[in-house]
Coordinates of C-alpha atoms in Angstrom, one line a residue:
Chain A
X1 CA -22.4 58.8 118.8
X2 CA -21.0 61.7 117.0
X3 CA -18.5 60.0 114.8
X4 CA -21.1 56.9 113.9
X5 CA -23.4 59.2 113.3
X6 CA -20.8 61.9 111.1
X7 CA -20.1 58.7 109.1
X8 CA -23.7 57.5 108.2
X9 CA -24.4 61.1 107.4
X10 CA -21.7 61.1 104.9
X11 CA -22.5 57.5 103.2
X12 CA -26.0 59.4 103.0
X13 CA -25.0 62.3 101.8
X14 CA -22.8 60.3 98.8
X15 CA -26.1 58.6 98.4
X16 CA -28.5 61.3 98.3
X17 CA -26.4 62.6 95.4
X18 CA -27.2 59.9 93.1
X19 CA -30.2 58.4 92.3
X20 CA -31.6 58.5 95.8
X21 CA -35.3 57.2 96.1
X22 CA -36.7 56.4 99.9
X23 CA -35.8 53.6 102.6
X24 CA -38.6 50.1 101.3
X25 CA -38.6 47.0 102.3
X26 CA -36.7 43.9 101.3
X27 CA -39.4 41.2 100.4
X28 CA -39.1 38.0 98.5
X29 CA -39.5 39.8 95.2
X30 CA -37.3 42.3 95.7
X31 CA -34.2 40.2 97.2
X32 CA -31.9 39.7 94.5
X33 CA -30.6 43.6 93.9
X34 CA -29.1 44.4 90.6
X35 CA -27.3 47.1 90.0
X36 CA -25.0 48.3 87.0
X37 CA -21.6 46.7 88.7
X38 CA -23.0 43.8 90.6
X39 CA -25.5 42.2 91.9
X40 CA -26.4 40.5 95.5
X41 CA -28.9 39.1 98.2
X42 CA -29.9 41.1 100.5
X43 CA -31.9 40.1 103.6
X44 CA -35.6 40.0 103.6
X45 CA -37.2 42.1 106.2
X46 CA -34.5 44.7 105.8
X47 CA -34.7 48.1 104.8
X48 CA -33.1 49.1 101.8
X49 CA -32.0 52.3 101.2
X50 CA -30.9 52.1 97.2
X51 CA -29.0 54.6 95.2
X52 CA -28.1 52.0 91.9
X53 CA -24.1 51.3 92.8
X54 CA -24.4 51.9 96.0
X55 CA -27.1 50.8 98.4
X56 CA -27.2 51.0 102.5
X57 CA -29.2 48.4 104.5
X58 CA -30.9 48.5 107.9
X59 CA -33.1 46.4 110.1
X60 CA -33.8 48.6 113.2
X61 CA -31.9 52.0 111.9
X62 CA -28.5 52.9 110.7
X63 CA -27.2 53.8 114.4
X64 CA -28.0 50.4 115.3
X65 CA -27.1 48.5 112.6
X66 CA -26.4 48.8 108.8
X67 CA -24.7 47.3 105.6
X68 CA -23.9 49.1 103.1
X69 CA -22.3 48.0 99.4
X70 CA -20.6 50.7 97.2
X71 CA -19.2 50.7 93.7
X72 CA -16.7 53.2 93.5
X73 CA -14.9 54.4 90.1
X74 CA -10.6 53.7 90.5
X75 CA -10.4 57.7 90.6
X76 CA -12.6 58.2 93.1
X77 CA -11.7 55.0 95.2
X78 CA -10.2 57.0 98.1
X79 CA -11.1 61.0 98.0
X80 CA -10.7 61.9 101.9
X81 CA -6.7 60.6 101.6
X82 CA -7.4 62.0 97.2
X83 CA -5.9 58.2 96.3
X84 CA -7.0 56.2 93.2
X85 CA -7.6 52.4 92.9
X86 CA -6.3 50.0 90.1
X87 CA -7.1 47.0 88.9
X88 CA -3.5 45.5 90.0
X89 CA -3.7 46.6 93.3
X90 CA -2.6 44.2 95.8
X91 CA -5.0 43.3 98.3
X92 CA -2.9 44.3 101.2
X93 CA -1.9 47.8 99.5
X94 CA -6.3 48.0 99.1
X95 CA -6.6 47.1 102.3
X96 CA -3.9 49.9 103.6
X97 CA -6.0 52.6 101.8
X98 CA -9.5 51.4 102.7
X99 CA -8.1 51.7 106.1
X100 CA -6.8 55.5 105.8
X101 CA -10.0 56.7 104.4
X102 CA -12.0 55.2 107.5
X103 CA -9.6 56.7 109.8
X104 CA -9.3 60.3 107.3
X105 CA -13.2 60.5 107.4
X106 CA -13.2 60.8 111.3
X107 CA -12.2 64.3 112.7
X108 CA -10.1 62.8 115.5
X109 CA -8.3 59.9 113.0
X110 CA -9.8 57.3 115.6
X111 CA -6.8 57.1 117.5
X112 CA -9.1 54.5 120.0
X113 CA -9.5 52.1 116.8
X114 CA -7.9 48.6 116.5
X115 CA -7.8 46.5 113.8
X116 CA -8.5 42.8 115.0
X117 CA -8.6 41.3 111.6
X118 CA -6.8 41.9 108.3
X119 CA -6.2 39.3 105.7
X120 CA -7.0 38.0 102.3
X121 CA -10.6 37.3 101.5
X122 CA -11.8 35.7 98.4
X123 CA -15.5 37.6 97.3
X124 CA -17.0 37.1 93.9
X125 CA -14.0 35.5 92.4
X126 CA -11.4 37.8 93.1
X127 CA -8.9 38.4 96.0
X128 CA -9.3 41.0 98.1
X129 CA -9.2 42.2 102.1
X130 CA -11.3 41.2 105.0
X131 CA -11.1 43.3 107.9
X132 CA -12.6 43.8 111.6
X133 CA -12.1 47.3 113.3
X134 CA -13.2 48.5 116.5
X135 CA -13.5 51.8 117.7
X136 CA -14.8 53.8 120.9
X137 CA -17.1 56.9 119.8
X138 CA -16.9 60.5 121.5
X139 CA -19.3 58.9 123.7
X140 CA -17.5 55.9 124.9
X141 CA -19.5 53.6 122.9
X142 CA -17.8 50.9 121.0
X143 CA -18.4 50.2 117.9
X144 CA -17.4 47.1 115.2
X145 CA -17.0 47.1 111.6
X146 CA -16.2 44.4 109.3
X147 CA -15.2 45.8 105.7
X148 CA -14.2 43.8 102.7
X149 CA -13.4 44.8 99.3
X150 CA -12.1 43.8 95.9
X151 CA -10.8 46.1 92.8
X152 CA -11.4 44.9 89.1
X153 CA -11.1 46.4 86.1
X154 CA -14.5 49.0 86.6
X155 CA -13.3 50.1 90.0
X156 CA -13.6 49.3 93.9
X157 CA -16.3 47.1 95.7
X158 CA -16.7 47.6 99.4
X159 CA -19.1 45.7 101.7
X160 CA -19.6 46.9 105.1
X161 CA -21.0 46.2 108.1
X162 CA -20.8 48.2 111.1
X163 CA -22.8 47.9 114.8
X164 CA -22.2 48.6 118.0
X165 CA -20.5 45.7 119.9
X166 CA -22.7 44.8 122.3
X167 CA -25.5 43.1 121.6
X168 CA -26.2 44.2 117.8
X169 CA -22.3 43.1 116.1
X170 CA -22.5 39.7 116.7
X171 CA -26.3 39.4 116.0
X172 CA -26.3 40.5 112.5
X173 CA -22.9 39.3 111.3
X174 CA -24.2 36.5 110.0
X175 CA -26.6 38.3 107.9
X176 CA -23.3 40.7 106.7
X177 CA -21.4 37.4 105.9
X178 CA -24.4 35.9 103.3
X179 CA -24.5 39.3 102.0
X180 CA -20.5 39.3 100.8
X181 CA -20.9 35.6 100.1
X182 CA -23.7 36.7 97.4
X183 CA -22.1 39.2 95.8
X184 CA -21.5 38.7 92.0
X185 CA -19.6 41.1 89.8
Chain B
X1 CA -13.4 68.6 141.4
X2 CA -9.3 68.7 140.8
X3 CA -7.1 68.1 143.5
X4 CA -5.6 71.3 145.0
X5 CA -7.5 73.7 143.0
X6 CA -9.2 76.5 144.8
X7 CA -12.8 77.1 142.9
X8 CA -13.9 79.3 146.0
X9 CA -13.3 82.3 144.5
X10 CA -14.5 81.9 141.3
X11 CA -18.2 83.5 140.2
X12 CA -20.6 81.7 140.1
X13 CA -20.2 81.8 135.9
X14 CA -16.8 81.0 136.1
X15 CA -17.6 77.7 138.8
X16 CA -20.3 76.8 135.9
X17 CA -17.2 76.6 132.9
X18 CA -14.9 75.2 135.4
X19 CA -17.3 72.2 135.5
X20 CA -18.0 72.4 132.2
X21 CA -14.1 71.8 131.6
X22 CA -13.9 69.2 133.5
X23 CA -16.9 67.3 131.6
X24 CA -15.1 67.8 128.7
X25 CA -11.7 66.5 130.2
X26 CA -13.8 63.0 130.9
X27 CA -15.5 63.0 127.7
X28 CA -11.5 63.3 126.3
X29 CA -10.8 60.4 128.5
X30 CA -13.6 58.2 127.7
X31 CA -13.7 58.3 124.1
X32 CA -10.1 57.3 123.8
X33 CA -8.1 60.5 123.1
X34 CA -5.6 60.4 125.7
X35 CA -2.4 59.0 124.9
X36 CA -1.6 56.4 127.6
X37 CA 1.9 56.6 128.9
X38 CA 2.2 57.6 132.2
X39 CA 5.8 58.3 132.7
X40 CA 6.1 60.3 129.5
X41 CA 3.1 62.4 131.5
X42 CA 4.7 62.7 134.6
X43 CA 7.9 63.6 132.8
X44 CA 5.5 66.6 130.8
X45 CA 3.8 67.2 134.7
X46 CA 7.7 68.0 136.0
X47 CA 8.6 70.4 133.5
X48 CA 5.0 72.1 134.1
X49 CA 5.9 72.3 137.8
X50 CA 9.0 73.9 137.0
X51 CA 8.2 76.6 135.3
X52 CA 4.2 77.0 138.4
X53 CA 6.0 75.7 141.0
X54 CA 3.2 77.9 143.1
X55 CA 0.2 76.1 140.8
X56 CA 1.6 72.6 141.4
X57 CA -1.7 70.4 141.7
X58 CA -3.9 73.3 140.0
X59 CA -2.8 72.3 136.6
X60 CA -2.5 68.9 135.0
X61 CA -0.9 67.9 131.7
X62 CA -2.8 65.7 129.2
X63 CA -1.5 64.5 126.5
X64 CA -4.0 63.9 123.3
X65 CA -3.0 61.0 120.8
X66 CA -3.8 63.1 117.7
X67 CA -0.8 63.6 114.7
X68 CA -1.8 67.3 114.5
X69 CA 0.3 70.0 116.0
X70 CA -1.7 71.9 118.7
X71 CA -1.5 72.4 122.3
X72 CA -4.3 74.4 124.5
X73 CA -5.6 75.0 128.0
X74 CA -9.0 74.7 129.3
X75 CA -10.5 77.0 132.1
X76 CA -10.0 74.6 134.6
X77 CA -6.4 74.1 134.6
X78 CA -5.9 71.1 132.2
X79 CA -3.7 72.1 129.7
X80 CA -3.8 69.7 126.6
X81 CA -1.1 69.1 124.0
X82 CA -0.9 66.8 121.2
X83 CA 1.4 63.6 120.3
X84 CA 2.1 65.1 116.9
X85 CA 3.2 68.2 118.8
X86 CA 5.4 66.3 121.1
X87 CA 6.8 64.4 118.3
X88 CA 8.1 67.4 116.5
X89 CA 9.8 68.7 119.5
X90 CA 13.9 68.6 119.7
X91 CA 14.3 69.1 123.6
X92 CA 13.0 70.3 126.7
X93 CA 13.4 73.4 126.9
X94 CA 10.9 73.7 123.3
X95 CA 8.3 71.3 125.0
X96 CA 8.9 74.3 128.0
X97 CA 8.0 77.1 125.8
X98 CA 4.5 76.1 124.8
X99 CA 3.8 74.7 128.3
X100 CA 4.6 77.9 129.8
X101 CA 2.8 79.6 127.1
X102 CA -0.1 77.4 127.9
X103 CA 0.1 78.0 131.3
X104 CA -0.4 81.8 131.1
X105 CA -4.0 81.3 129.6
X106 CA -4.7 79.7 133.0
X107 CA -3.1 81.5 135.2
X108 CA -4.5 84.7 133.9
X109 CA -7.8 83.5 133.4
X110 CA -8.0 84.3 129.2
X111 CA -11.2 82.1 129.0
X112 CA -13.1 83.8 131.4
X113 CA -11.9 87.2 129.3
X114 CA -12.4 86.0 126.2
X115 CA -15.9 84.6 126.9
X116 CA -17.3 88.3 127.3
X117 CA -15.9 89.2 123.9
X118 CA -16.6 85.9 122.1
X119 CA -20.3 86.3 119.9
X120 CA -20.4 83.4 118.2
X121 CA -19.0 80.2 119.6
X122 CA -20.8 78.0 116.8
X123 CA -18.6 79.6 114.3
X124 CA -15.7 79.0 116.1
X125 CA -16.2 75.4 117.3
X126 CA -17.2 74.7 113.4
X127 CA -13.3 73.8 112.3
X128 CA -12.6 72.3 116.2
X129 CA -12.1 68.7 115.1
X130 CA -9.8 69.4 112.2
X131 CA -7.2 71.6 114.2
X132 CA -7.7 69.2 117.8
X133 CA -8.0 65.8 116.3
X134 CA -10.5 65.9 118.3
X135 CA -14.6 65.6 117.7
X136 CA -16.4 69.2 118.4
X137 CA -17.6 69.5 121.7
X138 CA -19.4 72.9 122.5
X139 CA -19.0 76.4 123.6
X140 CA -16.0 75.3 125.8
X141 CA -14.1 75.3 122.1
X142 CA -14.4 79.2 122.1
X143 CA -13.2 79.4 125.7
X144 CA -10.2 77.5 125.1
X145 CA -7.0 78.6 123.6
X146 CA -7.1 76.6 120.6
X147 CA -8.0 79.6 118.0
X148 CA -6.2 81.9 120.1
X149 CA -7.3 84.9 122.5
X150 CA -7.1 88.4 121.4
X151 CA -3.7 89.5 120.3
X152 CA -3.3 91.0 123.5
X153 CA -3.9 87.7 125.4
X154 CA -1.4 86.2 123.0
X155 CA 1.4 88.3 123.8
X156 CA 0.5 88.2 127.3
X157 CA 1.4 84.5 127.3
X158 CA 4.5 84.6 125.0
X159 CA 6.0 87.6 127.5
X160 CA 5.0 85.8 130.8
X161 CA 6.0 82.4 129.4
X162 CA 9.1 83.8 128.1
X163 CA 9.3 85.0 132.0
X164 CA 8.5 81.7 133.3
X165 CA 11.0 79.8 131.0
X166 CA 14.1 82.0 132.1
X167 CA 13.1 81.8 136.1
X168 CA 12.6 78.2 135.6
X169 CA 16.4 78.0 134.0
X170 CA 15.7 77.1 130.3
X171 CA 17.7 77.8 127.7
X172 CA 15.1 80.7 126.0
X173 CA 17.2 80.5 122.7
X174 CA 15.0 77.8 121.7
X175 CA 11.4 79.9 122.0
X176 CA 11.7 81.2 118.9
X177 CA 13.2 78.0 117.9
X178 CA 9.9 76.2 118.7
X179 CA 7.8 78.5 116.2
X180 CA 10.0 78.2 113.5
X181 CA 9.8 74.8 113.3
X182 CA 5.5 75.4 113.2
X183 CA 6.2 77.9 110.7
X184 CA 8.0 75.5 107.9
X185 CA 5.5 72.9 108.8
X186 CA 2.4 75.3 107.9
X187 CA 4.4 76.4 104.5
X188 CA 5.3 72.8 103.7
X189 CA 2.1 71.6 104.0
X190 CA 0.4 74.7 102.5
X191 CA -1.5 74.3 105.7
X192 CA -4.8 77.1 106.3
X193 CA -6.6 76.4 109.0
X194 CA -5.5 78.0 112.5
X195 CA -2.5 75.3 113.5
X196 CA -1.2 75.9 116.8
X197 CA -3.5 78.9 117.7
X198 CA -2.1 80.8 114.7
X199 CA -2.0 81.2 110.5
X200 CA 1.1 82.2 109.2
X201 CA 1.0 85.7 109.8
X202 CA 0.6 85.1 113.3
X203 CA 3.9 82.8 113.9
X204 CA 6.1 85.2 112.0
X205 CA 4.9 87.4 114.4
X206 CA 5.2 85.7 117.5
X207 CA 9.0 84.7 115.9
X208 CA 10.0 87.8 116.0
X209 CA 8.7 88.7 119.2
X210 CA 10.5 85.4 121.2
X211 CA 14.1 86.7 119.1
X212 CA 13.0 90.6 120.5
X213 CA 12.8 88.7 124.2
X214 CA 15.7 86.6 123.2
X215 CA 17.9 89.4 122.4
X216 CA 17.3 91.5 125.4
X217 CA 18.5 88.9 127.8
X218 CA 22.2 88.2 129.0
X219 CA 22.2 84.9 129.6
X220 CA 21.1 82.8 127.0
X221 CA 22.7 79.3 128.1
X222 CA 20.2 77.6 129.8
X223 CA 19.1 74.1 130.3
X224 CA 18.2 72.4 127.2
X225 CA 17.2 68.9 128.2
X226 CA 18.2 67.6 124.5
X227 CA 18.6 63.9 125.8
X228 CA 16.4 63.9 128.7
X229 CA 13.8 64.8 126.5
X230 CA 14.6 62.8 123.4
X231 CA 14.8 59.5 125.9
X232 CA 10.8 60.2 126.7
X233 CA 9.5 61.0 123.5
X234 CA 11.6 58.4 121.2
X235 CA 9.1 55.5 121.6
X236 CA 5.6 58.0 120.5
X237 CA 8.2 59.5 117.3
X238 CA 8.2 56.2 115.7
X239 CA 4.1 55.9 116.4
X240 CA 3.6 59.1 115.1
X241 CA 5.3 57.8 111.5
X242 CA 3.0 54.9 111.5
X243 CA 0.1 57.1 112.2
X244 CA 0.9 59.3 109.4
X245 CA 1.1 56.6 107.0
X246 CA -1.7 54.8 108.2
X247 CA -3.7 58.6 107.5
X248 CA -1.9 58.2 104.4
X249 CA -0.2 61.5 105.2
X250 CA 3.1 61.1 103.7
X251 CA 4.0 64.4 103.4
X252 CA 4.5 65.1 106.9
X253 CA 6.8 61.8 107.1
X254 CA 8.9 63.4 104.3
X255 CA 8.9 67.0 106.2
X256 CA 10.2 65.1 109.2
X257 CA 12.6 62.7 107.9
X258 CA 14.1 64.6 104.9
X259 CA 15.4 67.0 107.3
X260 CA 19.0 67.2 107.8
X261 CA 19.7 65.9 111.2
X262 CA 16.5 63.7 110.9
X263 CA 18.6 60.5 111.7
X264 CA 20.6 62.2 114.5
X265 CA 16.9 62.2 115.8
X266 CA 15.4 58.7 114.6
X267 CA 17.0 55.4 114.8
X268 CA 18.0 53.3 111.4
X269 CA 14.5 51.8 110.8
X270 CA 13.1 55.7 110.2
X271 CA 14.8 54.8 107.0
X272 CA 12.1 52.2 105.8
X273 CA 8.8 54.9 106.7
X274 CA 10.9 57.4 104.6
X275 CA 10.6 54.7 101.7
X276 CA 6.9 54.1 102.7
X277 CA 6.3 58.3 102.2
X278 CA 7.9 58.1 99.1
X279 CA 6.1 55.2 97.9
X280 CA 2.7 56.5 98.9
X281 CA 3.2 60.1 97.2
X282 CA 4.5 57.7 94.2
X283 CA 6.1 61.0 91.8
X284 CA 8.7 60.7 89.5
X285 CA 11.4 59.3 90.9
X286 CA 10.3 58.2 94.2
X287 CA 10.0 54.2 93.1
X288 CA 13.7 54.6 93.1
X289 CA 14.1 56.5 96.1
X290 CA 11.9 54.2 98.4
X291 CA 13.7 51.2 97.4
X292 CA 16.9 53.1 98.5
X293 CA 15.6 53.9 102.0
X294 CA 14.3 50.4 102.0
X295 CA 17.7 49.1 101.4
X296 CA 19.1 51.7 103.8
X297 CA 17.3 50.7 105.7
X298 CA 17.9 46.4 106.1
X299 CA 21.7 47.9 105.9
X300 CA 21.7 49.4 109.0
X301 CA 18.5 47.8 110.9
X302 CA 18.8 44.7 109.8
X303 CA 16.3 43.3 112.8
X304 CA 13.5 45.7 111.7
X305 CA 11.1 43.5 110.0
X306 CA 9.0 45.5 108.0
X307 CA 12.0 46.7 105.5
X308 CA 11.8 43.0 104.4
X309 CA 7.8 43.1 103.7
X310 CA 8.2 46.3 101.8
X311 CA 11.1 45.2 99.5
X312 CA 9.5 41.9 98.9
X313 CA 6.3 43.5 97.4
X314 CA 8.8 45.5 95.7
X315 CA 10.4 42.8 93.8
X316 CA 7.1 40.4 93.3
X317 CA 6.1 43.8 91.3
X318 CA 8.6 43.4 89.4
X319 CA 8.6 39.7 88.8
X320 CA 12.0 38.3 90.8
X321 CA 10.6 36.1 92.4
X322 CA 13.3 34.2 94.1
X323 CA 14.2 37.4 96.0
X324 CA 10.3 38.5 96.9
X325 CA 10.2 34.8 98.3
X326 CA 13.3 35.1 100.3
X327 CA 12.5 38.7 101.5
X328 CA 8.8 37.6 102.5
X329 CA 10.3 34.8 104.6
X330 CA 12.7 36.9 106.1
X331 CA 9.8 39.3 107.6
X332 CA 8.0 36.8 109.2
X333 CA 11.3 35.0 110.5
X334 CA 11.7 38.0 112.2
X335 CA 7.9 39.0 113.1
X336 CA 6.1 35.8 113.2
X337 CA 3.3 36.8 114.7
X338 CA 2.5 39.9 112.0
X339 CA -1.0 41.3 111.7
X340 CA -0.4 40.8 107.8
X341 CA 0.8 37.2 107.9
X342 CA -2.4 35.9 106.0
X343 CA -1.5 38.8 103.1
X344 CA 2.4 37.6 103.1
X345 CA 1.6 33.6 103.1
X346 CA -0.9 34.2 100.4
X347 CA 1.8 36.0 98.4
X348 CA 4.3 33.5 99.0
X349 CA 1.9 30.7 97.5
X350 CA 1.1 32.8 94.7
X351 CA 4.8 33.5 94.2
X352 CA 5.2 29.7 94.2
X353 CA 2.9 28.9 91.6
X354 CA 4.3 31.1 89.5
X355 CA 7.5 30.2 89.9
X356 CA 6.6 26.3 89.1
X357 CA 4.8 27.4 85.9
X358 CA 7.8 28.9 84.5

């Protein structure tokens, strides 16, 4: 799982850098996450890994499962394709960068991955992308993700989930979709 | 084990990379890097057999869907080269060179060579991904020729492929042709890392070296294979643009397309992913210039669809609305079943509100 695995290293990695604290438990009391750009509900029995604007999210480990929910500064929106964000980006043009950093932070530019779904989304208010990829690791495996994301005035919002396809996607998407649905800016 | 190769007289060392070659040739295959198109293989498999007419079954061409420009041979006889490589290519005779060059490292056994001399095969796989397009996968990086052999190996190759590409009938004008190309690509895109199993220094070298070969030969009219060439490779030249954009790496659309004889090569639509390069580097200047090529581009590929969507975010920009509508409808009149449909029809609504409120 070497290009799953290079990815979650590097969402780590940005996270480590921040405010980093330890994986802990999503219980009742903790549920409703705030952080300085938004806020959102997260699933109970989770694991939480929390760095302020940008947090990661895991039930039975990252390679399995995870969401993650980044606030990202226009200027530093895109760094692997060095691209900035605005705040009158069309969704379509966000959605055609989001896509080049996925592919730019891969060695290989996942030449294996399709996109099955690309189109408008509406998420906290404003209009922004929804998309479904799938890709085959250097191992064969196949992987789903599901990424959506909005710009406003602050900077870029992206909410991922990504899972292998059999057996785990389609068991926590549900959970991925209340997440998005709760997110407030 | 591949069909018609003859492992019996290999060491028992070399029988232990040979299988370690082919592990790596079905990890290749599994994880998706093989570009699937079989007659544009068997096309690359002809010319390989042309120039080892004696190795025919012993060496298989694979072709690896990465836009990178590389090409390299593994110990067992699988010789790998990129679509970006292929893409770049202007005939047969230039696909010939690096095949034949390729071939040598085979033939001659360089991995087994180079594995005595190579110390630290960490280092070397370190940077694999970034010149392959393709994930690091071992020690069998170091025995490959994608950083290069010794400089002896090197020239070894260049003079026996140069050998193999005038026996086989090629036209060996367009060796050095082949490099030059690599060069201006590596000083275009300010490129460091080793592209093609060589920095800068080392294609001006080898340069000089194929116009030395060149120079001593008498007959330099050979088969060039322009069109036979061009007719397999037309359909993965257009991919390769999307790919780039979709990387978001304009610049090597510009390097290809702002060349001279670039539309002698591509058809009319090229004309609307020049406008897309422009409009992704976004410098002074190049607003205007991608709505030229966009234009250019409905003017003379007036069926290609996406020349429609990219004026039509154009002018919503820019508030004319009447036009963004009518250019909006036009792309999906003309690709109904678009993978951005939902993005377009959300325009268009948005487009008509605001066209009622005025």
């Amino acid at each position: 799982m070497k290009v799953s695995i290079r990815s979650i290293t590097l969402l780590l990695l940005i996270l480590l850098t921040g405010c980093a604290t330890s994986w802990i438990k999503v219980d009742d009391a903790s549920r409703r996450y705030q952080a300085d750009h938004y806020s959102a509900t997260l699933p109970t029995g989770w694991l939480l890994f929390d760095s302020k604007d940008s947090i990661v999210l895991s039930k039975d480990g990252v390679l399995l499962q995870y969401i993650s929910i980044q606030f990202r500064l226009h200027e530093k929106a895109f760094e692997k394709i060095e691209k900035d964000s605005s705040s009158t980006m069309l969704p379509s043009e966000l959605a055609e960068l989001t896509i080049a950093e996925f592919k730019a932070s891969q060695d290989d530019g996942l030449p294996s991955m399709e996109i099955l779904h690309n189109a408008p989304v509406n998420l906290a208010g404003h209009t922004g992308f929804d998309i479904h990829l799938r890709y085959k690791t250097d191992e064969g495996l196949r992987v789903d993700t599901l990424l959506r994301g909005i710009v406003d005035e602050n900077g870029f919002y992206l909410i991922k989930y990504s899972a292998p396809t059999l057996h785990y996607f389609e068991r926590d998407r549900q959970t991925y979709n209340a997440v998005a649905e709760s997110l407030r800016l | 084990m591949k069909s018609g190769a003859d492992t019996k007289s290999l060491t028992p060392e070399e029988t232990r990379l040979w299988h370690s070659a082919e592990e790596l040739d079905d990890q290749f295959r599994k994880a998706g890097y093989l570009y699937d198109d079989a007659v544009l293989q068997s096309y690359l498999e002809a010319v390989m057999h042309k120039l080892y007419p004696e190795y025919v079954g012993s060496i298989t061409v694979r072709i690896v869907d990465s836009p990178s420009l590389n090409a390299f041979a593994l110990p067992n006889g699988s010789i790998y080269i990129n679509t970006g490589m292929l893409s770049r290519l202007d005939n047969e005779a230039q696909v010939a060179t690096i095949l034949a060059h390729e071939g040598v490292h085979f033939t001659h056994k360089h991995s087994w060579q180079q594995q005595r001399s190579v110390k630290n095969s960490t280092a070397f796989s370190a940077g694999f991904g970034i010149v392959t397009g393709i994930p690091a996968v071992g020690d069998l990086v170091a025995l490959s020729s994608i950083y290069g052999f010794s400089k002896d190996m090197e020239r070894e190759a260049d003079a026996e492929g140069f050998q193999r590409l005038q026996n086989a009938g090629y036209d060996v004008s367009q060796a050095p042709v082949t490099f030059e190309f690599l060069l201006a690509e590596v000083d275009a895109l300010d490129i460091d890392e080793p592209y093609f199993f060589s920095t800068h220094p080392g294609l001006e070298e080898r340069i000089r070296s194929f116009n030395e070969l060149v120079q001593q030969q008498s007959i330099t009219n050979g088969y060039k294979g322009a069109v036979a060439y061009r007719s397999h490779v037309d359909k993965l030249q257009l991919e390769l643009l999307t790919d780039y954009l979709e990387l978001s790496q304009h610049q090597s659309v510009l390097l290809i397309l702002e060349r001279p004889d670039a539309f002698d090569r591509y058809p009319s639509s090229a004309w609307y992913y020049l406008g897309e390069a422009y409009r992704l580097r976004n410098e002074e200047g190049d607003a205007d210039r991608s709505i030229d090529a966009y234009r250019t581009a409905i003017q003379q590929a007036p069926g290609f669809a996406a020349s429609y969507r990219a004026l039509g975010l154009y002018y919503m920009k820019n508030n004319e609305l009447v036009e963004a509508d009518n250019h909006f409808s036009r792309y999906l009149e003309l690709q109904p079943d678009a993978e951005d449909r939902g993005y377009i029809e959300h325009y268009q609504a948005g487009l008509k509100e605001r066209r009622l409120s005025q």
